[in-house]
Amino acid sequence: MVAGLLACGLAYAGGPKAAARQTAVVDAGVLRLRLSVPGATDAESGWALQLRDPDRPRVPGNTDPVHSLPERLAPRITSTDDGYVRVSFALQPGEHVYGLGDKAGPLDRRGRTFTFWNTDAYAWDAARDPLYKAIPFALVVGKDGAYGLLLDDPRRSTFDVGQTDPSRMVVTVEGGAIDVYVIAGPTPRDVLQRYVDLTGHAPLPPKWALGFQQSRYTYVPEARVREVADTLRAHRIPADAIYLDIGFQDANKPFTVDRKLFPNFGKMIGDLRAQGFNTVLITDLHIAKQAGYAPYDSGVAQDVFVKRAGADYVGNVWPGPSVFPDFTLTRVRDWWGELYTDFVRMGAAGFWNDMNEPSVFDVPGGTMPGDVVHRLDDGSTRTHRVLHNAYGMQNARATYEGLLKLRPGERPFVLTRAAFAGTQRYAATWTGDNSASWQHLAQSTPNLLSLGLSGMALAGDDIGGFIGSPPADLLTRWYQLGAWNPVFRSHAATDTRGHEPWVDGPAQEALRRAAIEQRYRLMTYLYTAAEESARTGAPIMRPVWFDDVAAAGSDRDFLFGADLFVAPVVDERVDAHTVQLPRGTWYGLRDGVQHADAKPLVLDPRPADVPVYVRAGAIIPMQPLVQSTSETPKGRLEVHVWWPVGGGPCAGSLYEDDGHTMAYQRGEFLRVRFSCHALDGVMTLEAVNEHAAFVPWWREIVVIVHGPKGGPGKEGARIRDARAGWKVTLRQPG
């Protein structure tokens, strides 16, 4: 313990009170600092969530010694008469600070101060803070390497990222004790790996959750839902999910169905499934305070609701006066999970936990009062002031764990609006109530990159903007960008014009369909990236510097997986579209033209689609087009290889399993590693089955070779016994 303190250079910065109490624990490149003011009690401190998941094995090889932690950090601890605990860390010239979860504005957080307090931030903009999620994790990247800082405390807190003092990042929490984790690098990838080892890995999602998802607030009646599904299929627009917002409920009460609007609700879900659609139902956490309403009656009988002044706390939300489950109790989470029984029996595939900051109408701050009381399993209590930021995560946890019990062999899909560090264990997320503006389209990329750098890799935004009616060109550009986001969902408010792909006529529909189809052809590549993310914490959508910290980046462009560079059009200007490629050599995905990073590409006129480039030496699987992931592709798997340059790396990978069960956790999956070596216009391409305990859909593979002279690529070889390892010799096209 003493060695850990010395290695990190822990220091106390004085102040009017006696020195703060300090302890430290070092474990596999992670230093935990427990900091408390004199006289603090556990009841006054934050709830240490004990984020390491004991059921998850440690990643092999992740045992770097503590000396890999940056010794120059020298944290300073201050406790003052204003009742706050502050810990600060040095910021070096040229260091960048990323992450911090759901925050608007530029990707680099340096020079600003951020508050962590989950907030229903309707119609937020780039200047709004806080937003829906509180993920107090900062990724610091500089010339000396990268490290992370995690505050394990769900109370209101702030990160002053060099705004007050440009040379220091100051973390502030009100009173009591705080837990801060310092997470070693040396690379951003190393930091994210340790971060998810600590806070929990995201489970591999069902494959359908990576498909296109259509939603609206709200599709009613039942005939309208069926019409949307029929139109998607009739127009040959691939899609995997349809969402139902609160309009399907009886008087907005969760876990109910309005049988006047949806007389055949269960049959409708079954019919949608037969068409290849998964139905996702909203289940807000507020329970209407109405006798005779089953969730309320059972909740009262089992004493599951949070308290204020000894009685159930009541707040006004969509159903009117409502009570709120006390998700910090295991028995309450179990009760909540059982509420899904009927919907699961009907065949609903996923659930959407909204309003779980928690949002409460017509009260100061828009949430529960700070003196609402939560109970813990050990018999102790904490106020909502202490546990606020963890409430939404515990709601998502209750949903996820309940679905696991109801469908033990199936992967749950949960979408949550509110989150805390570690929520990736239970749910995907989205950026909340955005607006139909070009500014929000441009803001979506830094927001989603930041969530990915904070452990929430499965994230998206409302395509087209939730609030307002986008013009045709804006909606098309949003579909084109959304097709490269991890979660791809079109959603809109009830008072807007349609956001569906077919609105605005055939020309716009064709552009939107093409973007969706490209995603489905790349589904094997995307699913492989999702598995890597679940295993290692590497974001699916990542900054260009993620594996190359010397690379310049922007708030517009990003990598999709390791090998695709996406440079979307996100403004309404008509001047040329300029693209600065990352370091190295790249090929146009559509035209195969080879480019170097020496100078920017100037695309004039602006491209009708999204410019996407493939890293030289990349090996990427592509599949035949399907209308949903439940459809087995017909034909051959294509393995595309882009000719490496100057003896550079040439590699790729492929992961496949059944796409929906937990069998992959028992080893029932296929993992293939591709590699190649090219010399004097001749290439040897090899595929090695590293793990082959799953039989994929393809029987034959065709290798498509892309050479320096451009074009669509040429067939280089066919492998008929494609389920085993293989090796082929190829010649450079042209």
XYZ file of C-alpha atoms in Angstrom:
734
model
C 0.000 0.000 0.000
C 2.783 2.438 0.864
C 4.553 1.531 -2.373
C 1.372 2.360 -4.275
C 1.154 5.777 -2.640
C 4.754 6.547 -3.490
C 4.423 5.281 -7.054
C 1.568 7.685 -7.703
C 3.156 10.564 -5.813
C 0.086 11.157 -3.637
C 0.176 14.562 -1.946
C -2.114 16.547 0.362
C -2.492 20.176 -0.543
C -3.298 21.469 2.907
C -6.354 23.549 3.693
C -8.056 24.778 6.848
C -8.907 21.280 8.077
C -6.683 18.420 9.120
C -5.294 16.269 6.330
C -7.750 14.092 4.486
C -7.603 10.378 5.159
C -5.988 8.478 2.289
C -5.686 4.846 1.329
C -4.618 3.256 -1.902
C -4.885 -0.195 -3.448
C -2.888 -1.204 -6.502
C -4.112 -3.939 -8.845
C -3.016 -4.785 -12.401
C -2.207 -1.266 -13.530
C -5.105 0.316 -11.607
C -4.570 2.453 -8.511
C -7.591 3.003 -6.267
C -7.449 6.076 -4.025
C -9.937 6.268 -1.160
C -10.147 9.886 -0.013
C -12.225 11.201 2.898
C -12.485 14.339 4.971
C -11.950 14.105 8.739
C -15.029 12.937 10.598
C -16.821 11.655 7.512
C -19.121 8.666 7.957
C -20.137 6.084 5.413
C -23.631 7.585 5.369
C -22.135 10.925 4.279
C -19.970 9.414 1.598
C -20.709 8.229 -1.876
C -21.749 4.659 -2.465
C -18.644 2.830 -3.675
C -20.103 0.582 -6.341
C -17.325 -2.017 -6.181
C -17.225 -1.888 -9.939
C -15.074 -4.927 -10.663
C -17.366 -7.761 -11.695
C -16.244 -10.851 -9.738
C -17.919 -13.175 -12.226
C -15.793 -12.009 -15.146
C -12.326 -13.521 -15.523
C -9.432 -11.189 -15.793
C -8.088 -10.692 -19.296
C -4.966 -12.840 -19.805
C -1.799 -10.812 -19.878
C -3.359 -7.719 -18.294
C -1.042 -7.791 -15.294
C 1.234 -4.847 -15.930
C 2.979 -3.737 -12.721
C 1.969 -0.545 -10.973
C 5.144 1.221 -12.089
C 3.482 1.642 -15.495
C 1.261 4.281 -13.858
C 2.515 7.779 -14.683
C 4.624 8.834 -11.691
C 4.321 12.495 -12.658
C 0.589 12.611 -11.806
C 1.172 13.784 -8.224
C -2.489 14.091 -7.191
C -3.258 16.786 -4.661
C -6.095 16.327 -2.167
C -7.922 19.226 -0.559
C -10.729 19.277 1.998
C -12.071 22.700 2.857
C -14.640 24.324 5.089
C -17.169 24.430 2.245
C -17.698 20.663 2.677
C -16.155 19.572 -0.613
C -13.384 17.084 -1.308
C -11.153 17.919 -4.248
C -8.438 15.889 -5.890
C -6.408 17.363 -8.727
C -3.988 15.951 -11.274
C -1.342 17.646 -13.351
C -2.081 18.390 -16.992
C 0.978 18.618 -19.199
C 1.291 20.940 -22.197
C -0.074 19.225 -25.279
C -2.161 16.668 -23.377
C -5.713 16.088 -24.531
C -8.596 14.974 -22.322
C -11.347 12.815 -23.806
C -14.297 10.769 -22.620
C -16.481 11.986 -19.716
C -19.436 10.212 -21.287
C -22.516 12.052 -22.497
C -21.182 15.578 -23.011
C -21.801 18.029 -25.844
C -19.238 20.247 -27.505
C -15.838 19.296 -28.937
C -14.351 15.850 -28.399
C -11.336 17.296 -26.545
C -12.621 18.340 -23.112
C -9.641 20.467 -22.085
C -10.399 24.047 -21.071
C -13.951 23.431 -19.809
C -15.730 22.360 -16.623
C -18.337 19.580 -16.572
C -21.006 18.613 -14.062
C -22.107 15.014 -13.506
C -25.792 14.868 -12.618
C -28.155 12.807 -14.775
C -30.645 15.281 -16.255
C -33.623 15.121 -18.597
C -32.081 17.594 -21.034
C -34.887 18.052 -23.580
C -33.739 20.003 -26.665
C -30.139 20.118 -25.450
C -27.503 21.911 -27.478
C -23.701 22.099 -27.614
C -23.583 24.460 -24.621
C -25.869 22.399 -22.368
C -24.423 20.598 -19.337
C -25.198 18.248 -17.668
C -27.009 15.815 -19.964
C -28.627 12.405 -19.445
C -25.639 10.328 -18.373
C -22.961 10.758 -15.703
C -19.821 8.819 -16.609
C -16.989 10.517 -14.694
C -14.156 8.865 -16.596
C -11.470 10.910 -18.328
C -8.987 9.547 -20.863
C -5.830 11.672 -20.906
C -3.656 11.329 -24.014
C -0.292 13.017 -24.561
C 3.186 12.475 -25.960
C 4.161 10.506 -22.837
C 1.293 8.031 -23.289
C -2.263 7.717 -22.005
C -3.926 7.119 -18.651
C -7.453 7.249 -17.261
C -9.142 8.766 -14.220
C -12.410 7.316 -12.904
C -14.453 8.838 -10.093
C -16.484 6.037 -8.504
C -19.086 8.263 -6.888
C -22.708 8.781 -7.998
C -23.187 12.102 -6.205
C -23.107 15.398 -8.046
C -19.521 16.096 -9.027
C -17.490 18.277 -11.360
C -14.384 17.889 -13.514
C -12.597 21.198 -14.076
C -10.453 20.173 -17.037
C -7.902 22.954 -16.976
C -10.426 25.783 -17.118
C -9.558 27.430 -13.784
C -5.912 26.336 -13.773
C -4.712 25.240 -17.232
C -2.088 23.011 -15.624
C -4.468 20.901 -13.511
C -7.628 18.801 -13.738
C -9.665 19.160 -10.541
C -12.300 16.612 -9.491
C -14.761 17.897 -6.866
C -17.377 16.033 -4.816
C -19.536 17.335 -2.017
C -18.409 16.060 1.389
C -17.705 12.585 2.733
C -15.318 10.221 0.977
C -14.627 9.542 -2.668
C -13.023 6.747 -4.642
C -10.766 7.689 -7.548
C -9.140 5.140 -9.834
C -5.998 5.952 -11.786
C -5.775 3.613 -14.776
C -2.492 2.985 -16.554
C -1.763 2.996 -20.287
C 0.517 3.377 -22.043
C -1.930 3.463 -25.004
C -5.607 4.493 -25.160
C -6.428 0.878 -26.023
C -4.664 -0.305 -22.841
C -6.587 2.219 -20.735
C -9.958 1.201 -22.184
C -9.102 -2.487 -21.667
C -8.376 -1.883 -17.984
C -11.386 0.386 -17.626
C -13.812 -2.313 -18.789
C -11.941 -4.943 -16.771
C -12.716 -2.718 -13.781
C -16.256 -1.532 -14.552
C -17.502 -4.551 -16.515
C -17.492 -5.650 -20.124
C -20.468 -5.003 -22.369
C -22.157 -8.280 -23.305
C -22.147 -9.193 -26.973
C -25.440 -7.824 -28.331
C -27.868 -9.856 -30.372
C -26.936 -9.346 -34.015
C -30.323 -7.824 -34.816
C -29.490 -4.891 -32.522
C -26.810 -3.876 -35.042
C -29.375 -3.657 -37.835
C -31.543 -0.690 -38.799
C -34.234 0.144 -36.240
C -37.390 2.168 -36.934
C -39.126 4.083 -34.162
C -41.472 6.982 -33.493
C -43.193 8.686 -30.599
C -45.566 7.159 -31.291
C -46.844 4.537 -33.769
C -50.581 4.076 -33.161
C -52.850 2.267 -33.754
C -51.893 -1.323 -34.461
C -52.663 -0.861 -38.149
C -50.046 1.898 -38.388
C -47.356 -0.358 -36.905
C -48.184 -3.033 -39.453
C -48.174 -0.438 -42.230
C -44.650 0.705 -41.307
C -43.411 -2.891 -41.294
C -45.109 -3.684 -44.601
C -43.691 -0.548 -46.229
C -40.139 -1.356 -45.156
C -40.420 -4.792 -46.711
C -42.284 -3.617 -49.820
C -39.636 -0.970 -50.500
C -36.819 -3.463 -49.866
C -35.328 -1.348 -47.085
C -33.413 -3.674 -44.723
C -34.529 -3.368 -41.104
C -34.435 -5.463 -37.933
C -36.521 -3.703 -35.287
C -39.615 -1.605 -34.724
C -39.986 0.333 -31.473
C -43.215 1.135 -29.657
C -43.224 4.259 -27.487
C -45.697 4.990 -24.699
C -48.649 5.314 -27.086
C -49.243 1.551 -27.009
C -49.902 1.673 -23.256
C -53.155 2.143 -21.387
C -53.057 5.778 -20.200
C -49.237 5.768 -20.350
C -48.939 3.163 -17.598
C -45.866 0.901 -17.990
C -46.486 -2.826 -18.548
C -49.987 -2.248 -19.914
C -51.511 -2.354 -23.419
C -54.286 -0.128 -24.759
C -56.528 -2.849 -26.155
C -58.673 -0.355 -28.062
C -55.684 0.747 -30.124
C -53.930 -2.659 -30.085
C -56.612 -5.346 -29.917
C -54.264 -8.115 -31.117
C -51.038 -7.002 -29.468
C -49.448 -10.420 -28.985
C -50.404 -11.553 -32.486
C -48.980 -8.327 -33.911
C -45.631 -9.021 -32.252
C -45.678 -12.563 -33.658
C -46.567 -11.332 -37.135
C -43.758 -8.776 -37.033
C -41.325 -11.486 -36.028
C -42.473 -13.574 -38.988
C -41.528 -10.610 -41.197
C -38.067 -10.456 -39.616
C -38.789 -7.590 -37.195
C -37.896 -7.570 -33.513
C -40.290 -5.515 -31.387
C -38.784 -3.219 -28.743
C -41.186 -1.914 -26.080
C -40.713 1.119 -23.873
C -41.014 0.476 -20.118
C -40.488 3.653 -18.127
C -39.695 3.170 -14.455
C -42.440 5.366 -12.956
C -45.374 3.313 -11.694
C -48.768 5.025 -11.682
C -50.124 5.468 -8.154
C -53.449 3.818 -8.912
C -55.092 1.069 -6.902
C -56.075 -1.775 -9.190
C -53.042 -1.269 -11.445
C -51.152 -4.544 -10.986
C -47.549 -3.218 -10.800
C -48.637 -0.654 -8.200
C -50.603 -3.146 -6.131
C -47.804 -5.730 -6.096
C -45.236 -3.017 -5.431
C -47.155 -1.740 -2.404
C -47.605 -5.280 -1.120
C -43.865 -5.932 -1.394
C -42.767 -2.444 -0.235
C -40.612 -1.726 -3.283
C -40.859 2.064 -3.682
C -38.471 4.791 -2.518
C -39.475 6.775 0.560
C -39.730 10.386 1.639
C -40.617 11.282 5.202
C -41.546 7.637 5.817
C -44.070 7.340 2.961
C -43.746 6.345 -0.688
C -42.406 9.300 -2.636
C -44.885 10.495 -5.290
C -43.914 12.495 -8.376
C -45.785 13.508 -11.500
C -44.701 11.841 -14.776
C -46.502 10.581 -17.933
C -49.225 8.548 -16.127
C -49.791 11.326 -13.578
C -48.927 10.810 -9.885
C -46.346 8.011 -9.789
C -44.098 6.088 -7.430
C -40.568 4.875 -8.115
C -38.920 1.487 -7.497
C -36.009 1.331 -5.052
C -33.581 -0.367 -7.467
C -30.719 -0.453 -4.945
C -32.442 -3.440 -3.318
C -31.929 -6.853 -4.907
C -35.464 -7.936 -4.099
C -36.843 -4.859 -5.874
C -34.761 -5.536 -8.962
C -36.116 -9.098 -8.910
C -39.674 -7.752 -8.634
C -39.069 -5.406 -11.566
C -37.642 -8.169 -13.723
C -40.747 -10.298 -13.206
C -42.944 -7.492 -14.575
C -41.639 -8.370 -18.058
C -43.099 -11.885 -17.958
C -46.152 -11.222 -20.150
C -44.281 -9.171 -22.733
C -41.577 -11.834 -22.994
C -44.212 -14.528 -23.477
C -45.698 -12.435 -26.291
C -42.317 -12.426 -28.009
C -41.089 -8.872 -27.428
C -37.364 -8.906 -28.201
C -36.030 -5.845 -26.405
C -36.939 -3.142 -23.914
C -36.339 0.562 -23.698
C -35.807 2.191 -20.287
C -36.544 5.897 -20.759
C -37.049 8.752 -18.264
C -34.707 7.035 -15.802
C -32.499 9.938 -14.713
C -35.116 9.871 -13.045
C -37.219 12.550 -14.730
C -40.011 14.068 -12.628
C -42.276 16.810 -13.973
C -42.966 20.218 -12.457
C -40.442 20.069 -9.604
C -37.206 22.001 -9.015
C -34.355 20.307 -10.857
C -36.703 17.985 -12.741
C -35.904 14.961 -10.584
C -36.473 13.430 -7.131
C -35.705 15.651 -4.135
C -32.355 14.974 -2.515
C -33.924 13.747 0.743
C -35.715 10.796 -0.883
C -34.391 7.654 0.826
C -32.998 4.519 -0.849
C -32.412 1.263 1.012
C -29.461 -1.086 0.515
C -29.297 -4.837 0.989
C -27.176 -4.495 4.140
C -29.959 -2.588 5.905
C -28.361 0.832 5.552
C -29.877 3.744 3.652
C -28.635 6.520 1.386
C -30.375 9.641 0.200
C -31.125 10.339 -3.411
C -28.602 13.165 -3.222
C -25.956 10.473 -2.772
C -27.255 7.866 -5.248
C -28.835 9.952 -7.996
C -26.390 9.162 -10.802
C -26.555 5.397 -10.144
C -30.364 5.191 -10.286
C -30.715 4.804 -14.053
C -27.966 2.193 -14.150
C -29.714 0.136 -11.485
C -32.940 0.381 -13.508
C -31.134 -0.971 -16.597
C -29.527 -3.657 -14.437
C -32.911 -4.777 -13.127
C -34.256 -5.022 -16.666
C -31.237 -6.890 -18.021
C -31.065 -9.366 -15.140
C -34.817 -9.922 -15.246
C -34.695 -10.777 -18.952
C -31.822 -13.185 -18.342
C -33.981 -15.048 -15.846
C -37.022 -15.086 -18.107
C -35.044 -16.134 -21.210
C -31.873 -17.779 -19.870
C -30.581 -18.807 -23.283
C -31.181 -15.510 -25.099
C -29.146 -12.306 -25.102
C -31.170 -9.428 -23.635
C -31.357 -6.105 -25.432
C -31.923 -3.080 -23.219
C -31.722 0.572 -24.276
C -31.260 3.132 -21.503
C -31.227 6.921 -21.498
C -29.529 7.465 -18.120
C -26.261 5.812 -17.133
C -23.298 5.767 -14.763
C -19.853 4.217 -15.181
C -20.360 0.491 -15.746
C -23.802 0.697 -17.346
C -22.350 -0.962 -20.452
C -22.757 -4.258 -18.575
C -26.511 -3.986 -18.978
C -27.584 -1.707 -21.813
C -26.971 0.203 -25.005
C -27.758 3.913 -25.075
C -28.598 6.914 -27.220
C -28.074 10.665 -26.921
C -31.608 11.624 -25.962
C -33.882 14.342 -27.286
C -31.817 15.958 -30.024
C -33.144 18.396 -32.614
C -33.609 18.285 -36.377
C -30.767 20.682 -37.190
C -27.461 20.534 -39.024
C -25.752 21.483 -35.750
C -27.138 18.373 -34.070
C -26.129 16.203 -36.996
C -22.548 17.459 -36.648
C -22.662 17.110 -32.845
C -23.666 13.443 -33.020
C -20.148 12.253 -33.897
C -18.212 13.794 -30.951
C -20.998 12.708 -28.590
C -20.892 9.098 -29.774
C -17.089 9.011 -29.872
C -17.027 10.267 -26.277
C -19.486 7.590 -25.163
C -17.353 4.932 -26.866
C -14.274 6.260 -25.090
C -16.226 5.979 -21.822
C -17.142 2.301 -22.165
C -20.546 2.817 -23.844
C -19.614 1.519 -27.288
C -23.200 0.560 -28.218
C -24.613 4.039 -28.723
C -26.510 6.011 -31.316
C -28.696 9.072 -31.730
C -32.185 9.761 -33.048
C -31.796 9.756 -36.833
C -33.292 12.968 -38.215
C -33.499 14.599 -34.789
C -36.208 13.828 -32.228
C -37.502 17.408 -32.089
C -38.624 19.059 -35.313
C -39.057 18.148 -38.971
C -35.815 17.961 -40.956
C -35.714 19.023 -44.607
C -35.144 16.206 -47.069
C -31.397 16.746 -47.541
C -30.737 16.885 -43.786
C -32.692 13.689 -43.162
C -30.788 11.921 -45.938
C -27.402 13.045 -44.593
C -28.463 11.785 -41.152
C -29.317 8.354 -42.516
C -25.982 8.281 -44.311
C -24.066 9.103 -41.120
C -26.273 6.936 -38.881
C -25.473 3.902 -40.996
C -21.937 4.171 -39.556
C -23.025 4.516 -35.912
C -23.026 1.480 -33.582
C -26.781 1.817 -32.879
C -28.766 2.869 -35.970
C -32.267 4.020 -34.977
C -34.626 6.494 -36.650
C -36.836 8.187 -34.067
C -39.000 11.300 -33.976
C -41.458 13.135 -31.746
C -45.174 12.769 -32.244
C -45.674 16.285 -33.650
C -43.108 15.990 -36.461
C -43.438 14.910 -40.044
C -42.351 11.371 -40.862
C -38.674 10.436 -40.521
C -39.034 7.051 -42.234
C -36.630 6.305 -45.114
C -39.284 6.540 -47.829
C -40.523 10.056 -47.063
C -39.465 12.791 -49.539
C -39.806 10.666 -52.645
C -37.891 8.032 -54.616
C -34.619 9.948 -55.123
C -34.067 10.572 -51.398
C -35.292 7.083 -50.531
C -32.718 5.554 -52.883
C -29.872 7.392 -51.150
C -31.094 6.319 -47.711
C -31.638 2.735 -48.818
C -28.127 2.595 -50.275
C -26.659 3.669 -46.916
C -28.655 1.013 -45.060
C -27.744 -1.660 -47.590
C -24.032 -0.864 -47.256
C -24.299 -1.456 -43.503
C -25.952 -4.840 -44.035
C -23.314 -5.918 -46.558
C -20.718 -5.058 -43.906
C -22.634 -6.816 -41.099
C -19.966 -9.512 -40.671
C -17.305 -6.800 -40.276
C -19.536 -4.840 -37.857
C -20.355 -7.929 -35.802
C -16.642 -8.728 -35.589
C -15.984 -5.186 -34.320
C -18.804 -5.538 -31.776
C -17.281 -8.766 -30.454
C -13.873 -7.092 -30.182
C -15.487 -4.245 -28.259
C -17.256 -6.609 -25.852
C -14.002 -8.454 -25.251
C -11.508 -5.575 -25.061
C -13.408 -2.313 -24.615
C -12.174 -0.915 -27.942
C -14.942 1.320 -29.325
C -16.698 0.291 -32.531
C -16.778 3.930 -33.644
C -13.396 5.360 -32.687
C -11.205 8.447 -33.199
C -8.416 8.166 -35.772
C -5.843 8.509 -32.970
C -7.141 5.545 -30.976
C -4.363 3.222 -32.172
C -2.080 5.982 -33.479
C -1.832 8.808 -30.943
C 0.356 10.827 -33.314
C -2.469 10.971 -35.879
C -4.443 14.158 -36.181
C -8.164 13.855 -35.684
C -11.336 15.900 -36.035
C -14.805 16.104 -34.565
C -16.323 15.126 -37.926
C -14.356 12.091 -39.144
C -13.818 8.741 -37.439
C -12.860 5.110 -37.837
C -15.540 2.422 -38.004
C -13.742 -0.584 -36.623
C -10.026 -0.613 -37.287
C -9.925 -0.280 -41.061
C -12.718 1.965 -42.385
C -12.332 5.760 -42.281
C -15.610 7.689 -42.504
C -15.719 11.377 -43.529
C -19.435 12.329 -43.524
C -21.060 15.465 -44.894
C -22.594 17.203 -41.856
C -23.393 20.743 -43.001
C -25.638 22.342 -45.596
C -22.948 24.293 -47.442
C -22.490 23.744 -51.159
C -18.714 24.316 -51.271
C -16.294 21.448 -51.717
C -16.019 18.661 -49.157
C -12.449 18.343 -47.856
C -11.107 15.112 -46.393
C -7.813 14.727 -44.550
C -6.979 11.038 -44.483
C -5.254 9.481 -41.476
C -1.595 8.614 -41.785
C -0.742 5.962 -44.359
C -2.296 4.816 -47.626
C -6.038 4.426 -48.175
C -8.416 3.220 -50.891
C -11.844 4.616 -51.713
C -14.391 2.020 -50.609
C -16.619 2.612 -53.617
C -14.153 3.506 -56.400
C -11.031 1.643 -55.210
C -8.804 4.675 -55.954
C -5.620 4.734 -53.880
C -4.754 7.846 -51.857
C -1.946 8.849 -49.530
C -2.316 11.133 -46.536
C 0.092 13.757 -47.921
C -2.509 16.406 -48.672
C -6.269 16.752 -48.192
C -8.683 15.409 -50.773
C -10.972 18.088 -52.159
C -14.268 16.595 -53.334
C -16.087 19.054 -55.572
C -18.967 18.792 -56.126
C -19.878 17.405 -52.751
C -20.434 13.634 -52.797
C -24.004 12.379 -52.777
C -23.069 9.697 -50.238
C -20.558 9.412 -47.370
C -16.897 9.228 -48.403
C -15.448 6.058 -46.864
C -11.861 4.857 -47.227
C -10.222 1.512 -46.502
C -6.784 1.145 -44.981
C -4.185 -0.356 -47.349
C -3.577 -3.923 -46.210
C -7.065 -4.302 -44.763
C -8.864 -7.633 -45.178
C -12.614 -7.182 -44.748
C -15.441 -9.751 -45.022
C -18.663 -8.743 -46.777
C -21.885 -10.682 -47.154
C -24.743 -10.761 -49.668
C -27.551 -8.313 -48.993
C -30.351 -9.442 -46.667
C -33.500 -7.696 -45.498
C -32.840 -8.519 -41.839
C -30.229 -10.372 -39.832
C -32.738 -13.200 -39.323
C -32.440 -13.960 -43.038
C -29.630 -16.341 -43.963
C -27.461 -14.732 -46.667
C -27.641 -16.524 -50.009
C -24.429 -17.056 -51.863
C -20.789 -16.684 -50.995
C -18.950 -14.753 -48.341
C -16.676 -12.189 -49.948
C -13.245 -11.544 -48.472
C -11.942 -8.224 -49.784
C -8.228 -7.479 -49.561
C -6.768 -4.055 -50.322
C -3.209 -4.393 -51.581
C -0.668 -3.370 -48.919
C 1.958 -0.739 -49.677
C 5.695 -1.000 -49.122
C 5.588 -4.187 -47.104
C 3.100 -2.689 -44.668
C 0.784 -4.746 -42.464
C -1.915 -6.836 -44.079
C -4.455 -8.402 -41.737
C -8.083 -8.802 -40.800
C -10.414 -10.909 -38.720
C -13.840 -12.466 -38.693
C -16.067 -13.511 -35.815
C -19.311 -15.431 -36.162
C -21.768 -17.249 -33.889
C -25.510 -17.901 -33.890
C -26.208 -14.208 -33.274
C -28.732 -14.433 -30.448
C -28.060 -17.073 -27.766
C -25.535 -17.361 -24.964
C -23.859 -20.331 -26.633
C -20.857 -18.167 -27.532
C -20.053 -17.978 -23.821
C -19.654 -21.766 -23.904
C -17.187 -21.489 -26.765
C -19.600 -22.033 -29.665
C -18.170 -19.476 -32.082
C -15.871 -19.101 -35.066
C -12.854 -16.800 -35.054
C -10.753 -16.432 -38.196
C -7.534 -14.456 -38.559
C -6.534 -13.276 -42.035
C -3.003 -12.294 -42.994
C -1.156 -11.668 -46.212
C 2.316 -11.058 -47.560
C 2.841 -9.201 -50.835
C 6.030 -8.913 -52.883
C 6.619 -7.980 -56.537
C 2.945 -8.062 -57.430
C 2.261 -11.472 -55.862
C 0.373 -11.970 -52.613
C -0.045 -14.937 -50.309
C -3.309 -14.670 -48.378
C -3.958 -17.028 -45.496
C -6.958 -17.692 -43.263
C -6.406 -19.469 -39.950
C -9.298 -20.714 -37.842
C -8.205 -19.760 -34.337
C -11.417 -21.163 -32.886
C -13.808 -23.239 -34.973
C -16.635 -24.446 -32.748
C -19.409 -22.943 -34.854
C -20.508 -23.752 -38.424
C -21.214 -20.494 -40.313
C -23.779 -19.932 -43.051
C -21.302 -19.823 -45.951
C -19.840 -22.820 -47.744
C -17.835 -20.915 -50.320
C -15.655 -17.813 -50.145
C -14.617 -15.578 -53.011
C -11.541 -13.379 -52.565
C -11.826 -9.906 -54.126
C -8.507 -8.119 -54.684
C -8.250 -4.320 -54.818
C -5.092 -2.930 -56.393
C -3.443 0.492 -56.645
C -5.056 1.297 -60.002
C -8.553 1.441 -58.560
C -11.795 0.009 -59.813
C -14.296 -2.295 -58.136
C -11.797 -5.066 -57.387
C -11.290 -8.377 -59.158
C -12.017 -11.925 -58.167
C -8.730 -13.489 -57.150
C -9.730 -16.927 -55.922
C -12.597 -19.128 -54.839
C -12.350 -21.348 -51.803
C -14.974 -24.068 -51.802
C -14.017 -25.751 -48.532
C -14.375 -22.363 -46.876
C -15.074 -23.543 -43.347
C -11.536 -24.750 -42.834
C -8.321 -22.768 -42.875
C -6.941 -21.991 -46.317
C -4.144 -20.262 -48.211
C -4.163 -18.799 -51.732
C -1.739 -16.973 -54.033
C -3.029 -13.806 -55.731
C -1.714 -11.409 -58.344
C -2.029 -7.653 -58.199
C -4.884 -6.448 -60.451
C -4.043 -4.454 -63.557
